[in-house]
Coordinates of C-alpha atoms in Angstrom, one line a residue:
M1 CA 189.3 -79.5 20.6
T2 CA 190.7 -82.8 19.4
R3 CA 194.3 -83.3 18.4
T4 CA 193.1 -84.0 14.8
L5 CA 191.2 -80.7 14.6
L6 CA 194.1 -78.7 16.1
S7 CA 196.4 -80.3 13.5
L8 CA 194.0 -79.3 10.7
V9 CA 193.9 -75.8 12.1
L10 CA 197.7 -75.6 12.1
K11 CA 197.9 -76.7 8.5
A12 CA 195.1 -74.4 7.3
L13 CA 196.7 -71.4 9.0
Q14 CA 199.9 -72.0 7.0
K15 CA 198.0 -71.0 3.9
I16 CA 196.6 -67.7 5.3
T17 CA 198.0 -64.6 3.8
C18 CA 197.6 -61.8 6.5
I19 CA 198.9 -58.4 5.5
G20 CA 201.8 -57.2 7.6
L21 CA 202.6 -60.5 9.4
L22 CA 205.8 -61.5 7.7
L23 CA 207.9 -58.8 6.1
W24 CA 211.2 -58.4 4.3
P25 CA 210.9 -54.8 3.1
L26 CA 212.3 -51.6 4.5
P27 CA 211.0 -50.5 7.9
A28 CA 207.3 -50.7 8.5
F29 CA 205.7 -47.6 10.1
S30 CA 202.7 -49.4 11.4
L31 CA 202.2 -53.1 12.1
V32 CA 198.4 -53.6 12.0
V33 CA 197.1 -57.1 11.6
D34 CA 193.8 -57.1 9.8
G35 CA 191.4 -60.0 9.5
L36 CA 191.8 -61.3 13.0
Y37 CA 188.1 -62.4 13.1
D38 CA 188.1 -63.8 9.6
A39 CA 189.1 -67.3 8.3
A40 CA 189.2 -69.1 4.9
I41 CA 188.9 -72.9 5.0
Q42 CA 189.2 -75.3 2.1
V43 CA 186.1 -77.5 1.5
E44 CA 185.4 -80.4 -0.8
D45 CA 181.7 -79.7 -1.1
Q46 CA 178.9 -77.8 0.6
S47 CA 177.6 -80.8 2.6
P48 CA 176.5 -80.1 6.2
E49 CA 179.4 -82.2 7.4
Q50 CA 182.0 -80.1 5.4
M51 CA 180.3 -76.9 6.5
L52 CA 180.3 -77.7 10.2
R53 CA 184.0 -78.9 10.0
A54 CA 185.0 -75.6 8.3
K55 CA 183.1 -73.5 10.8
K56 CA 184.8 -75.2 13.7
M57 CA 188.3 -74.8 12.1
G58 CA 187.5 -71.2 11.3
L59 CA 186.5 -70.3 14.8
A60 CA 189.6 -72.1 16.2
Q61 CA 191.8 -70.1 13.8
V62 CA 190.3 -66.9 15.0
L63 CA 190.6 -67.7 18.7
V64 CA 194.3 -68.5 18.3
K65 CA 194.9 -65.3 16.4
V66 CA 193.1 -63.1 18.9
T67 CA 194.7 -64.7 21.9
G68 CA 198.1 -65.5 20.4
Q69 CA 198.0 -68.8 22.2
T70 CA 197.2 -72.3 20.9
Q71 CA 196.6 -73.3 24.5
S72 CA 193.4 -71.2 24.4
L73 CA 191.7 -74.0 22.5
T74 CA 192.0 -76.4 25.4
H75 CA 189.8 -74.3 27.8
P76 CA 186.4 -76.0 28.6
K77 CA 184.4 -73.0 27.5
V78 CA 186.3 -72.7 24.3
R79 CA 185.9 -76.5 23.6
A80 CA 182.1 -76.1 24.1
A81 CA 182.0 -73.1 21.8
L82 CA 183.8 -75.0 19.1
R83 CA 181.0 -77.6 19.1
N84 CA 178.6 -74.8 18.3
P85 CA 180.5 -72.4 16.0
E86 CA 177.4 -71.0 14.3
S87 CA 176.6 -69.0 17.5
Y88 CA 179.7 -66.9 16.8
L89 CA 179.4 -66.7 13.0
Q90 CA 178.5 -63.4 11.5
R91 CA 178.5 -64.2 7.8
F92 CA 180.0 -66.6 5.3
S93 CA 180.5 -66.9 1.5
F94 CA 182.0 -69.3 -0.9
G95 CA 185.0 -68.6 -3.1
T96 CA 188.1 -70.2 -4.7
E97 CA 191.8 -70.0 -4.3
L98 CA 194.6 -71.3 -6.5
L99 CA 196.8 -74.1 -5.2
K100 CA 200.5 -74.3 -5.8
N101 CA 199.9 -76.5 -8.8
G102 CA 197.6 -73.9 -10.3
Q103 CA 194.4 -75.8 -9.7
P104 CA 191.4 -74.0 -8.1
Q105 CA 190.3 -75.0 -4.7
A106 CA 186.9 -74.2 -3.2
V107 CA 187.0 -72.3 0.1
I108 CA 184.4 -71.0 2.6
E109 CA 185.2 -67.5 3.8
L110 CA 184.0 -66.9 7.4
A111 CA 183.6 -63.7 9.4
F112 CA 183.0 -64.1 13.1
D113 CA 181.4 -61.7 15.5
S114 CA 184.2 -59.8 17.2
L115 CA 182.1 -58.9 20.3
Q116 CA 181.0 -62.5 20.9
V117 CA 184.5 -63.9 20.3
D118 CA 186.0 -61.3 22.7
Q119 CA 183.4 -62.2 25.3
L120 CA 184.2 -65.9 25.0
I121 CA 187.9 -65.1 25.4
R122 CA 187.2 -63.0 28.5
E123 CA 185.1 -65.8 30.0
S124 CA 187.9 -68.3 29.4
G125 CA 190.4 -66.1 31.2
H126 CA 192.5 -65.2 28.3
F127 CA 193.7 -61.8 27.1
I128 CA 192.6 -60.1 23.9
W129 CA 195.4 -59.2 21.6
G130 CA 194.3 -56.3 19.4
K131 CA 195.2 -55.7 15.8
D132 CA 198.0 -53.2 16.8
R133 CA 200.9 -55.6 17.3
A134 CA 204.6 -55.3 18.0
G135 CA 206.9 -56.1 15.1
V136 CA 209.7 -58.6 16.0
L137 CA 212.9 -58.6 13.9
V138 CA 214.4 -62.1 13.5
W139 CA 218.1 -62.7 13.1
L140 CA 218.8 -66.4 12.4
V141 CA 222.3 -67.9 12.1
E142 CA 223.0 -71.5 11.0
D143 CA 226.3 -73.2 11.9
T144 CA 227.2 -75.9 9.4
Q145 CA 230.4 -77.7 10.4
G146 CA 231.9 -74.4 11.6
I147 CA 230.6 -72.2 8.8
R148 CA 228.1 -69.7 10.0
Q149 CA 225.6 -68.0 7.8
I150 CA 222.7 -65.5 8.4
V151 CA 219.5 -67.0 7.0
N152 CA 216.4 -65.2 5.8
D153 CA 215.3 -67.3 2.8
N154 CA 211.7 -68.5 3.3
R155 CA 212.7 -71.8 1.5
H156 CA 214.9 -72.7 4.5
P157 CA 213.1 -75.2 6.7
M158 CA 213.6 -73.3 9.9
V159 CA 212.5 -70.0 8.4
A160 CA 209.5 -71.7 6.9
Q161 CA 208.5 -73.2 10.2
I162 CA 209.0 -69.8 12.0
M163 CA 206.8 -68.2 9.4
S164 CA 204.1 -70.9 9.7
Q165 CA 203.9 -70.6 13.5
A166 CA 203.8 -66.8 13.3
H167 CA 200.9 -67.0 10.9
L168 CA 199.1 -69.2 13.3
R169 CA 199.2 -66.5 16.0
G170 CA 198.9 -63.4 13.8
M171 CA 202.4 -62.3 15.0
P172 CA 204.2 -59.8 12.8
L173 CA 207.8 -60.7 12.0
L174 CA 210.4 -58.7 10.2
W175 CA 213.4 -60.3 8.5
P176 CA 216.6 -58.5 7.6
L177 CA 217.3 -57.6 4.0
L178 CA 220.9 -58.7 4.3
D179 CA 221.8 -56.0 1.8
L180 CA 225.0 -54.0 1.7
E181 CA 223.9 -51.9 4.7
D182 CA 223.3 -55.0 6.8
Q183 CA 226.6 -56.6 5.6
L184 CA 228.5 -53.5 6.6
S185 CA 226.9 -53.2 10.1
I186 CA 226.8 -56.9 11.2
N187 CA 228.0 -60.4 10.4
A188 CA 227.3 -63.9 11.5
G189 CA 230.1 -63.8 14.1
D190 CA 228.5 -60.8 15.8
L191 CA 225.2 -62.6 16.1
W192 CA 226.8 -65.9 17.2
G193 CA 228.6 -64.0 20.0
V194 CA 225.3 -62.2 20.8
F195 CA 227.0 -58.8 20.9
R196 CA 224.0 -56.8 21.9
D197 CA 225.3 -53.3 21.1
T198 CA 226.2 -54.3 17.5
I199 CA 222.9 -56.2 17.0
T200 CA 220.9 -53.2 18.4
R201 CA 222.6 -50.8 16.0
A202 CA 222.1 -53.1 13.0
S203 CA 218.5 -53.6 14.0
S204 CA 217.6 -49.9 14.4
R205 CA 217.0 -49.4 10.7
Y206 CA 214.0 -51.8 10.8
Q207 CA 212.3 -49.9 13.7
A208 CA 211.2 -53.2 15.2
D209 CA 209.6 -53.3 18.7
A210 CA 211.6 -56.4 19.7
V211 CA 214.5 -58.4 18.4
L212 CA 214.9 -62.2 18.3
V213 CA 218.3 -63.8 17.7
G214 CA 218.4 -67.6 16.9
L215 CA 221.5 -69.7 16.7
M216 CA 221.0 -73.1 15.2
F217 CA 223.4 -76.1 14.8
Q218 CA 223.6 -79.9 14.9
D219 CA 225.5 -81.6 17.7
S220 CA 227.6 -84.7 17.5
Q221 CA 224.4 -86.8 17.9
K222 CA 222.9 -85.1 14.8
L223 CA 220.3 -83.4 17.0
W224 CA 219.3 -79.9 16.1
R225 CA 219.8 -77.3 18.8
V226 CA 218.6 -73.7 18.7
D227 CA 219.5 -71.1 21.3
W228 CA 217.3 -68.0 21.3
N229 CA 217.8 -64.5 22.7
F230 CA 214.7 -62.3 22.8
W231 CA 214.9 -58.6 23.7
L232 CA 211.7 -56.6 24.4
D233 CA 212.3 -53.2 25.9
D234 CA 215.3 -53.7 28.3
V235 CA 214.3 -57.2 29.2
E236 CA 216.3 -60.2 27.8
Q237 CA 214.9 -63.7 27.7
K238 CA 216.8 -66.8 26.7
W239 CA 215.5 -70.2 25.6
S240 CA 217.0 -73.3 24.1
S241 CA 215.4 -76.3 22.4
Q242 CA 216.8 -79.5 21.0
G243 CA 215.5 -82.4 18.9
T244 CA 215.6 -84.2 15.6
D245 CA 212.6 -82.4 14.0
I246 CA 212.9 -78.7 13.3
A247 CA 209.2 -78.3 13.4
V248 CA 209.2 -79.5 17.0
L249 CA 211.8 -76.9 17.9
V250 CA 209.8 -73.9 16.7
E251 CA 206.4 -74.3 18.2
P252 CA 207.6 -74.0 21.9
L253 CA 209.6 -70.9 20.8
E254 CA 206.5 -69.3 19.2
D255 CA 204.4 -70.1 22.3
R256 CA 206.9 -68.3 24.6
L257 CA 207.4 -65.5 22.2
A258 CA 203.7 -64.9 21.8
A259 CA 203.2 -65.2 25.6
S260 CA 205.8 -62.4 26.2
L261 CA 204.1 -60.1 23.7
V262 CA 200.6 -60.9 24.9
E263 CA 201.7 -60.2 28.5
K264 CA 202.8 -56.7 27.5
F265 CA 200.4 -55.7 24.8
A266 CA 197.3 -57.8 25.0
L267 CA 194.3 -56.3 26.9
D268 CA 192.8 -57.9 30.0
T269 CA 189.4 -56.3 29.8
G270 CA 188.1 -58.4 32.6
A271 CA 191.0 -57.9 35.0
E272 CA 189.6 -54.9 36.9
S273 CA 186.1 -53.9 37.8
L274 CA 186.8 -50.2 38.5
N275 CA 184.0 -47.8 39.4
D276 CA 186.3 -44.8 39.7
E277 CA 186.3 -43.3 36.2
A278 CA 189.5 -41.4 36.9
R279 CA 191.4 -44.7 37.5
K280 CA 190.5 -45.8 34.0
S281 CA 191.3 -42.6 32.2
A282 CA 194.4 -40.7 31.2
I283 CA 195.3 -37.5 29.4
L284 CA 197.2 -37.9 26.2
R285 CA 199.2 -34.7 25.4
I286 CA 200.5 -34.4 21.8
D287 CA 202.8 -31.7 20.6
Q288 CA 203.4 -30.5 17.0
V289 CA 199.9 -31.0 15.8
T290 CA 199.8 -28.3 13.1
Q291 CA 197.1 -29.4 10.7
V292 CA 193.3 -30.0 11.0
G293 CA 193.9 -33.3 9.2
D294 CA 196.4 -34.3 11.9
Y295 CA 193.6 -33.9 14.5
V296 CA 191.3 -36.1 12.5
E297 CA 193.9 -38.7 12.0
I298 CA 194.9 -38.8 15.7
Q299 CA 191.2 -39.0 16.8
A300 CA 190.5 -41.9 14.4
M301 CA 193.8 -43.7 15.4
L302 CA 192.9 -43.6 19.1
Q303 CA 189.4 -44.8 18.6
T304 CA 190.5 -47.9 16.8
I305 CA 192.9 -49.1 19.6
A306 CA 191.6 -52.1 21.4
G307 CA 191.0 -51.3 25.1
I308 CA 190.1 -47.7 24.5
Q309 CA 186.4 -47.1 25.1
K310 CA 186.1 -43.4 24.5
V311 CA 188.2 -40.5 23.3
Q312 CA 187.5 -36.9 24.1
L313 CA 189.3 -33.7 23.1
H314 CA 190.3 -32.2 26.5
S315 CA 192.1 -29.0 25.5
A316 CA 193.9 -27.3 22.5
K317 CA 196.7 -24.8 23.1
G318 CA 198.7 -23.7 20.0
T319 CA 200.1 -26.9 18.4
T320 CA 199.5 -29.0 21.5
L321 CA 196.3 -31.1 21.9
E322 CA 195.2 -33.0 24.9
F323 CA 192.9 -36.0 24.6
R324 CA 191.2 -37.8 27.5
I325 CA 191.1 -41.5 26.9
F326 CA 188.8 -43.8 28.8
A327 CA 190.1 -47.4 29.0
Q328 CA 188.2 -50.6 29.3
S329 CA 191.3 -52.4 30.6
N330 CA 194.6 -51.8 32.4
L331 CA 196.0 -48.4 31.6
A332 CA 199.5 -49.7 31.4
Q333 CA 198.5 -52.2 28.7
V334 CA 196.7 -49.5 26.8
K335 CA 199.8 -47.3 26.9
S336 CA 201.9 -50.1 25.6
V337 CA 199.7 -50.3 22.5
I338 CA 199.7 -46.5 22.0
D339 CA 203.5 -46.7 22.1
L340 CA 203.4 -48.9 19.1
K341 CA 202.0 -46.1 17.0
R342 CA 205.0 -44.9 14.8
R343 CA 203.6 -41.3 14.4
L344 CA 203.6 -40.8 18.2
Q345 CA 207.1 -40.2 19.6
A346 CA 207.2 -40.4 23.4
V347 CA 208.7 -37.3 25.1
E348 CA 211.0 -39.0 27.6
G349 CA 210.7 -38.3 31.3
T350 CA 207.6 -36.1 31.0
D351 CA 204.7 -38.5 31.8
I352 CA 203.3 -36.8 34.9
V353 CA 200.4 -36.8 37.3
A354 CA 198.2 -33.7 37.3
L355 CA 195.3 -32.2 39.1
D356 CA 192.2 -31.8 36.9
Q357 CA 189.1 -30.0 38.2
S358 CA 187.3 -29.6 34.9
L359 CA 185.6 -33.0 35.0
D360 CA 185.9 -33.5 38.8
L361 CA 188.1 -36.5 38.2
G362 CA 190.8 -35.5 40.6
I363 CA 194.4 -36.7 39.9
N364 CA 195.1 -37.7 36.3
L365 CA 197.9 -39.5 34.6
V366 CA 199.3 -37.5 31.7
W367 CA 201.1 -39.2 28.8
H368 CA 203.3 -36.9 26.7
Y369 CA 204.0 -37.5 22.9
Q370 CA 205.1 -35.6 19.9
W371 CA 203.3 -36.0 16.5
N372 CA 205.6 -37.0 13.7

């Protein structure tokens, strides 16, 4: 992958509209990123040269979205695949999109084969980041000569850059509404002081899976500096960046942010070669399932989670259902993805290990949830 092609990919990805990636509304109940294996690339004509260029860019876009990492494009196997993108292409069609000036622009819409793309990712040693993704709430404060202001306007250069880089990786971001409720619960000073309890309470209404706090200012040398605090579960990470160009400050942030999310939620389907079926399976116990439609919804939901190979109804007692799930990858990673499902509320302190003789699978891990 040349620097020129990577630059073109970055610019093209800024134009992608991907449902659920960047949100300002009230809390989302599911952050599912669709179109991970699709791309739309602008073309000037239908010449072979333009077609090949578009297919290369499209495959590069898809690989970055599915891995969450721009560095995935530098692997030798990926570089070789980008020279022959037709091998991964499932179908394509031509269409048009309107530019900002209202003029139509020809595009080629590409759909790549998910199985082949995933295989390429596994062979290159990267994780597969499924479409169920953690939502990150972003609080951004700008200090201008001692005046501090919370920023969420997508016309602000830092917000625009954060949005652009998040699009590149298919990373869902939530931005605060800054409405009366927010104004009563938090202010710029609370964020600048990184008062975690206050920030956590103010963030709870958005039901985000992680919180990112950015503090930006210019120093005496007119260099931009941004200090970042990122909270995922009970783990806090801190980063700082400095430079004259805001764009340069954001890309390293997004790389580290995506890396943290990928480490927890992406699926390493090649990490284990387990022959013991029990070590790749778990019982999912779900209380308060009162309708037949709930059962159908749960079954469908589990079957669409990346990393789950098979789902079986294990038992049904009253309003409690137990499903056995068979994983293709690390069980802890699969559980992290299940925990993202808003309708499944974990019952704290009740995940247990149980003896199951019905399928001769010995000791089983039991994950306990309540259906909301």
